[in-house]
Coordinates of C-alpha atoms in Angstrom, one line a residue:
X1 CA 169.7 -6.9 177.9
X2 CA 166.6 -5.7 176.0
X3 CA 168.0 -3.6 173.3
X4 CA 171.5 -4.4 171.8
X5 CA 174.0 -1.6 172.3
X6 CA 176.3 -3.0 169.6
X7 CA 176.6 -2.1 165.9
X8 CA 174.5 -4.3 163.7
X9 CA 175.9 -7.6 162.6
X10 CA 175.1 -9.0 159.2
X11 CA 173.0 -12.1 159.4
X12 CA 175.3 -15.2 159.9
X13 CA 174.7 -18.8 158.8
X14 CA 173.7 -21.2 161.4
X15 CA 176.8 -23.0 162.7
X16 CA 177.6 -26.2 161.2
X17 CA 177.8 -29.0 163.6
X18 CA 179.9 -31.4 161.7
X19 CA 183.7 -31.4 162.1
X20 CA 185.2 -30.1 158.9
X21 CA 187.4 -32.3 156.8
X22 CA 191.0 -31.3 156.4
X23 CA 190.3 -31.0 152.7
X24 CA 187.9 -28.2 153.5
X25 CA 190.5 -26.2 155.4
X26 CA 193.1 -23.8 154.2
X27 CA 196.8 -23.6 154.6
X28 CA 197.3 -20.5 156.8
X29 CA 200.9 -20.8 157.9
X30 CA 204.1 -22.8 157.0
X31 CA 207.2 -23.5 158.8
X32 CA 210.3 -23.3 156.6
X33 CA 213.6 -24.7 157.8
X34 CA 216.8 -24.4 155.6
X35 CA 214.7 -23.8 152.5
X36 CA 212.3 -26.7 153.1
X37 CA 208.7 -26.6 154.3
X38 CA 208.8 -28.6 157.4
X39 CA 205.3 -28.1 158.8
X40 CA 202.0 -26.6 157.5
X41 CA 199.3 -25.3 159.7
X42 CA 195.7 -25.6 158.3
X43 CA 192.6 -24.0 159.6
X44 CA 189.7 -21.5 159.1
X45 CA 189.9 -17.8 159.0
X46 CA 187.6 -14.8 158.5
X47 CA 188.3 -11.2 158.2
X48 CA 185.5 -8.5 158.3
X49 CA 185.4 -4.9 157.7
X50 CA 184.1 -2.2 160.1
X51 CA 180.6 -2.7 158.8
X52 CA 180.8 -6.5 159.4
X53 CA 181.0 -7.5 155.9
X54 CA 183.3 -10.3 155.0
X55 CA 186.6 -9.3 153.5
X56 CA 188.1 -12.8 153.4
X57 CA 186.9 -16.3 154.2
X58 CA 189.1 -19.3 154.2
X59 CA 188.1 -23.0 155.3
X60 CA 184.9 -23.3 157.3
X61 CA 184.3 -20.1 159.2
X62 CA 180.7 -21.2 160.1
X63 CA 181.8 -24.4 161.7
X64 CA 181.4 -24.8 165.5
X65 CA 184.7 -24.3 167.2
X66 CA 185.6 -24.1 171.0
X67 CA 187.0 -20.6 171.3
X68 CA 188.8 -21.2 174.5
X69 CA 190.3 -18.2 176.1
X70 CA 189.7 -16.0 173.1
X71 CA 186.3 -15.2 174.5
X72 CA 187.3 -14.1 177.9
X73 CA 186.5 -10.5 176.9
X74 CA 183.0 -11.6 176.4
X75 CA 183.0 -13.4 179.8
X76 CA 184.4 -10.3 181.4
X77 CA 181.6 -8.3 179.7
X78 CA 179.1 -10.7 181.1
X79 CA 180.5 -10.1 184.6
X80 CA 180.3 -6.4 184.2
X81 CA 176.7 -6.3 182.8
X82 CA 175.9 -8.6 185.7
X83 CA 177.0 -5.8 188.2
X84 CA 180.5 -6.7 189.0
X85 CA 182.3 -3.4 189.8
X86 CA 185.3 -3.8 187.5
X87 CA 187.4 -1.3 185.8
X88 CA 191.1 -0.6 184.8
X89 CA 193.6 -3.4 185.6
X90 CA 190.8 -5.4 187.3
X91 CA 188.7 -5.5 184.1
X92 CA 191.6 -6.1 181.9
X93 CA 192.8 -9.2 184.0
X94 CA 189.2 -10.6 184.1
X95 CA 189.4 -10.4 180.2
X96 CA 192.9 -11.8 179.9
X97 CA 195.1 -14.9 180.4
X98 CA 197.8 -13.5 182.8
X99 CA 201.3 -15.0 183.1
X100 CA 201.1 -15.4 186.8
X101 CA 203.4 -12.6 187.8
X102 CA 203.2 -11.0 191.2
X103 CA 201.5 -7.9 190.0
X104 CA 198.8 -10.3 188.4
X105 CA 198.4 -12.1 191.7
X106 CA 198.0 -8.8 193.6
X107 CA 195.2 -7.6 191.3
X108 CA 193.3 -10.9 191.5
X109 CA 193.5 -10.9 195.3
X110 CA 192.0 -7.5 195.3
X111 CA 188.9 -8.7 193.3
X112 CA 188.6 -11.6 195.6
X113 CA 188.9 -9.4 198.8
X114 CA 186.0 -7.2 197.5
X115 CA 184.0 -10.2 196.9
X116 CA 184.7 -11.1 200.6
X117 CA 186.5 -14.4 199.5
X118 CA 189.9 -15.8 199.5
X119 CA 191.9 -18.0 197.0
X120 CA 190.1 -21.2 198.2
X121 CA 186.9 -19.9 196.4
X122 CA 188.6 -20.1 193.0
X123 CA 187.4 -23.0 190.8
X124 CA 190.3 -23.1 188.5
X125 CA 193.1 -25.8 189.1
X126 CA 196.4 -25.2 190.8
X127 CA 199.1 -24.4 188.3
X128 CA 202.6 -22.8 187.8
X129 CA 202.9 -19.2 186.4
X130 CA 203.6 -19.2 182.8
X131 CA 206.2 -16.5 183.4
X132 CA 209.5 -18.2 183.4
X133 CA 211.4 -16.0 185.7
X134 CA 208.5 -16.0 188.3
X135 CA 208.2 -19.7 188.1
X136 CA 211.9 -20.2 188.7
X137 CA 211.9 -17.9 191.5
X138 CA 209.0 -19.6 193.2
X139 CA 210.8 -23.0 192.7
X140 CA 213.8 -21.7 194.4
X141 CA 211.6 -20.4 197.4
X142 CA 209.9 -23.7 197.6
X143 CA 206.5 -22.2 196.9
X144 CA 204.0 -24.7 195.6
X145 CA 201.8 -24.4 192.5
X146 CA 198.6 -22.3 193.4
X147 CA 195.2 -21.5 191.9
X148 CA 195.8 -17.8 192.0
X149 CA 198.9 -18.3 189.7
X150 CA 196.7 -20.1 187.1
X151 CA 196.3 -18.0 183.9
X152 CA 192.5 -17.9 184.2
X153 CA 192.4 -16.9 187.9
X154 CA 191.4 -13.2 186.9
X155 CA 188.4 -14.4 185.1
X156 CA 187.3 -16.8 187.9
X157 CA 187.7 -14.0 190.5
X158 CA 185.5 -11.7 188.3
X159 CA 182.9 -14.4 188.2
X160 CA 182.9 -14.8 192.0
X161 CA 182.6 -11.0 192.4
X162 CA 179.7 -10.9 189.9
X163 CA 178.0 -13.7 192.0
X164 CA 178.4 -12.0 195.4
X165 CA 177.0 -8.7 194.2
X166 CA 174.0 -10.5 193.0
X167 CA 173.5 -12.7 195.8
X168 CA 174.1 -15.8 193.7
X169 CA 175.8 -19.0 195.2
X170 CA 179.5 -19.2 194.7
X171 CA 180.1 -23.0 195.4
X172 CA 178.6 -23.8 192.1
X173 CA 179.5 -20.8 189.9
X174 CA 181.0 -23.1 187.3
X175 CA 177.8 -25.1 186.7
X176 CA 176.4 -24.3 183.2
X177 CA 172.9 -23.7 184.7
X178 CA 174.2 -21.1 187.1
X179 CA 172.6 -17.7 186.7
X180 CA 175.9 -16.2 185.9
X181 CA 176.9 -18.9 183.3
X182 CA 173.5 -18.5 181.6
X183 CA 174.1 -14.7 181.3
X184 CA 177.6 -15.4 180.0
X185 CA 175.8 -17.6 177.3
X186 CA 173.5 -15.0 176.3
X187 CA 176.2 -12.4 176.0
X188 CA 178.3 -14.7 173.7
X189 CA 175.3 -15.2 171.4
X190 CA 174.5 -11.5 171.3
X191 CA 178.0 -10.3 170.4
X192 CA 179.0 -13.1 168.1
X193 CA 175.6 -13.0 166.2
X194 CA 175.3 -16.8 166.1
X195 CA 173.6 -19.2 168.6
X196 CA 175.8 -21.2 170.9
X197 CA 176.7 -24.3 169.0
X198 CA 178.0 -26.5 171.7
X199 CA 178.5 -26.7 175.5
X200 CA 181.9 -27.8 176.8
X201 CA 184.2 -27.4 179.8
X202 CA 187.3 -25.3 179.4
X203 CA 190.7 -26.3 180.8
X204 CA 190.2 -23.9 183.8
X205 CA 186.9 -25.7 184.6
X206 CA 184.5 -22.9 183.4
X207 CA 181.8 -23.6 181.0
X208 CA 182.9 -23.0 177.4
X209 CA 180.3 -22.2 174.8
X210 CA 181.0 -23.2 171.2
X211 CA 180.7 -20.5 168.6
X212 CA 182.3 -19.9 165.0
X213 CA 185.3 -18.3 163.6
X214 CA 183.0 -15.7 162.1
X215 CA 181.3 -15.0 165.4
X216 CA 184.6 -14.4 167.1
X217 CA 185.5 -11.8 164.4
X218 CA 182.2 -10.0 164.8
X219 CA 182.3 -10.0 168.6
X220 CA 185.8 -8.3 168.4
X221 CA 184.6 -5.9 165.8
X222 CA 181.7 -5.0 168.2
X223 CA 184.0 -4.4 171.2
X224 CA 186.3 -2.0 169.5
X225 CA 183.4 -0.1 168.0
X226 CA 181.3 0.1 171.1
X227 CA 180.5 3.4 172.8
X228 CA 183.4 3.9 175.3
X229 CA 180.9 4.5 178.1
X230 CA 179.1 1.3 177.4
X231 CA 180.1 -1.8 179.1
X232 CA 181.5 -3.4 175.9
X233 CA 183.5 -0.1 175.4
X234 CA 184.9 -0.3 179.0
X235 CA 186.1 -3.8 178.4
X236 CA 187.8 -2.9 175.1
X237 CA 189.4 0.2 176.8
X238 CA 190.6 -1.6 179.9
X239 CA 192.3 -4.3 177.7
X240 CA 194.0 -1.6 175.4
X241 CA 195.0 0.7 178.2
X242 CA 196.3 -2.1 180.5
X243 CA 197.7 -4.7 178.2
X244 CA 200.2 -6.2 180.8
X245 CA 197.2 -7.5 182.6
X246 CA 195.7 -9.3 179.6
X247 CA 198.9 -11.2 179.1
X248 CA 202.1 -10.3 180.8
X249 CA 205.8 -9.5 180.2
X250 CA 206.6 -10.4 176.7
X251 CA 203.2 -12.2 176.1
X252 CA 202.0 -11.9 172.4
X253 CA 198.6 -10.4 173.2
X254 CA 200.2 -7.7 175.3
X255 CA 202.9 -7.0 172.9
X256 CA 200.5 -6.7 170.0
X257 CA 198.3 -4.1 171.9
X258 CA 201.3 -2.2 172.9
X259 CA 202.8 -1.9 169.2
X260 CA 199.6 -1.6 167.1
X261 CA 197.8 1.5 168.3
X262 CA 194.2 0.8 169.1
X263 CA 194.3 -2.9 168.5
X264 CA 192.4 -5.4 170.6
X265 CA 193.8 -8.9 170.9
X266 CA 193.0 -12.1 172.7
X267 CA 194.2 -15.5 171.8
X268 CA 193.2 -18.9 173.3
X269 CA 194.4 -22.5 173.6
X270 CA 194.3 -24.9 170.5
X271 CA 195.1 -22.2 167.9
X272 CA 192.2 -19.7 168.3
X273 CA 192.7 -16.0 168.2
X274 CA 190.6 -12.7 167.6
X275 CA 192.2 -9.4 166.7
X276 CA 190.5 -6.2 165.8
X277 CA 192.2 -3.0 164.5
X278 CA 191.2 0.4 165.9
X279 CA 188.7 1.0 163.1
X280 CA 186.8 -2.3 163.5
X281 CA 188.4 -4.4 160.8
X282 CA 188.8 -7.8 162.6
X283 CA 190.2 -11.2 161.9
X284 CA 189.8 -14.5 163.7
X285 CA 191.0 -18.0 163.0
X286 CA 191.1 -21.7 164.3
X287 CA 194.3 -23.7 163.5
X288 CA 193.1 -27.3 163.3
X289 CA 196.2 -28.9 164.7
X290 CA 195.9 -26.7 167.8
X291 CA 199.2 -24.9 167.6
X292 CA 199.1 -21.1 168.4
X293 CA 202.7 -20.4 167.2
X294 CA 201.6 -18.7 164.0
X295 CA 198.1 -17.2 164.9
X296 CA 199.4 -13.7 166.0
X297 CA 201.7 -13.6 162.7
X298 CA 198.8 -14.6 160.5
X299 CA 196.3 -12.1 162.0
X300 CA 198.6 -9.2 161.8
X301 CA 199.4 -9.9 158.1
X302 CA 195.7 -10.1 157.3
X303 CA 195.0 -6.8 159.1
X304 CA 198.0 -5.3 157.2
X305 CA 196.7 -6.4 153.8
X306 CA 193.4 -4.5 154.5
X307 CA 195.0 -1.3 155.7
X308 CA 196.2 -1.6 159.3
X309 CA 199.7 -0.2 160.0
X310 CA 201.6 -2.9 161.9
X311 CA 205.0 -1.5 161.4
X312 CA 205.7 -1.4 165.0
X313 CA 204.9 -5.0 165.7
X314 CA 207.9 -6.6 163.8
X315 CA 208.8 -8.5 166.7
X316 CA 205.5 -10.4 166.1
X317 CA 205.7 -10.6 162.4
X318 CA 209.4 -11.8 162.0
X319 CA 209.4 -15.3 163.5
X320 CA 212.7 -17.1 162.8
X321 CA 213.2 -20.8 162.8
X322 CA 216.4 -21.6 164.8
X323 CA 219.1 -24.2 164.1
X324 CA 221.9 -24.2 166.8
X325 CA 220.7 -20.9 168.1
X326 CA 220.8 -19.0 164.8
X327 CA 218.1 -18.4 162.2
X328 CA 217.9 -21.0 159.5
X329 CA 214.2 -20.3 158.3
X330 CA 211.1 -18.6 159.2
X331 CA 207.3 -19.1 160.0
X332 CA 205.5 -17.5 157.1
X333 CA 202.1 -17.0 155.7
X334 CA 200.7 -20.3 154.1
X335 CA 200.1 -20.7 150.3
X336 CA 196.3 -20.5 150.5
X337 CA 196.2 -17.4 152.7
X338 CA 199.0 -15.8 150.5
X339 CA 197.1 -16.5 147.4
X340 CA 193.9 -15.1 148.9
X341 CA 195.7 -12.0 150.1
X342 CA 197.3 -11.6 146.7
X343 CA 193.8 -11.8 145.0
X344 CA 192.2 -9.3 147.4
X345 CA 195.0 -6.7 146.7

């Protein structure tokens, strides 16, 4: 890609290689049970305005993190710009972490068929569907776990399609030095605005390129602001128009995009998330203990503080803590984040 189609990103600091000390992190969320703080979630967070300028910085937003599935939209973009003919639900599922429902499997199979391949070509591990109803039905039917039910199979199918249209080998498409993965690496560096900070392998077996919390926020800002006709704009549109394929029934990413008009959301394992409002205001974070249970709540509360209407997303912002099946507490914004939001008001 010779000339960047994305809005300019303010110069970012070089990612810090050292793991941040807990003392350098901020309390982003707290779990309150029967009036007592039972658990605290610490991490790093950054919010940027539509121009890319920082609105809020907590913790160590320029330290290297492994973004996990939060950067699937960037991997899908790389497949698209490499020539994979993806659109609509196919593009959304390539950018998502689906819950393994039958409709998800149907779309992944269609991508594989267009690549001239079957499920055996998928490099992701066998797994159960995350959707509980689907999982229970398959268990009753005696169906084994399968690669295509794994939440990353859409991404893998898109990668395989990108390989076949370019005449690239498919047996080694998960090698870091494969042409496709090198293109993914370059795409990530361009959209995040920071150099790749670490090479790793994700849980699904695909190469995982380290970036920063700031870089994730900038990339989501770029996606929602991209020209709708551009590849980046097509990825954002597919995710927002077909949120079911980004997650699934009741999935938080899907629900967020269904209830906050124009928003783009993608979470990942180990407490990483990126969310952008329709105007380009974006927030991302990494929870250091790896728990994702508060990330959507925190992201929405930050966007609300900077002007995004989240009134339709109360199911995601009211998180009760249960005791005996009834609410006895809540998951709430942590003290450091609450103080920062209060100061910015």
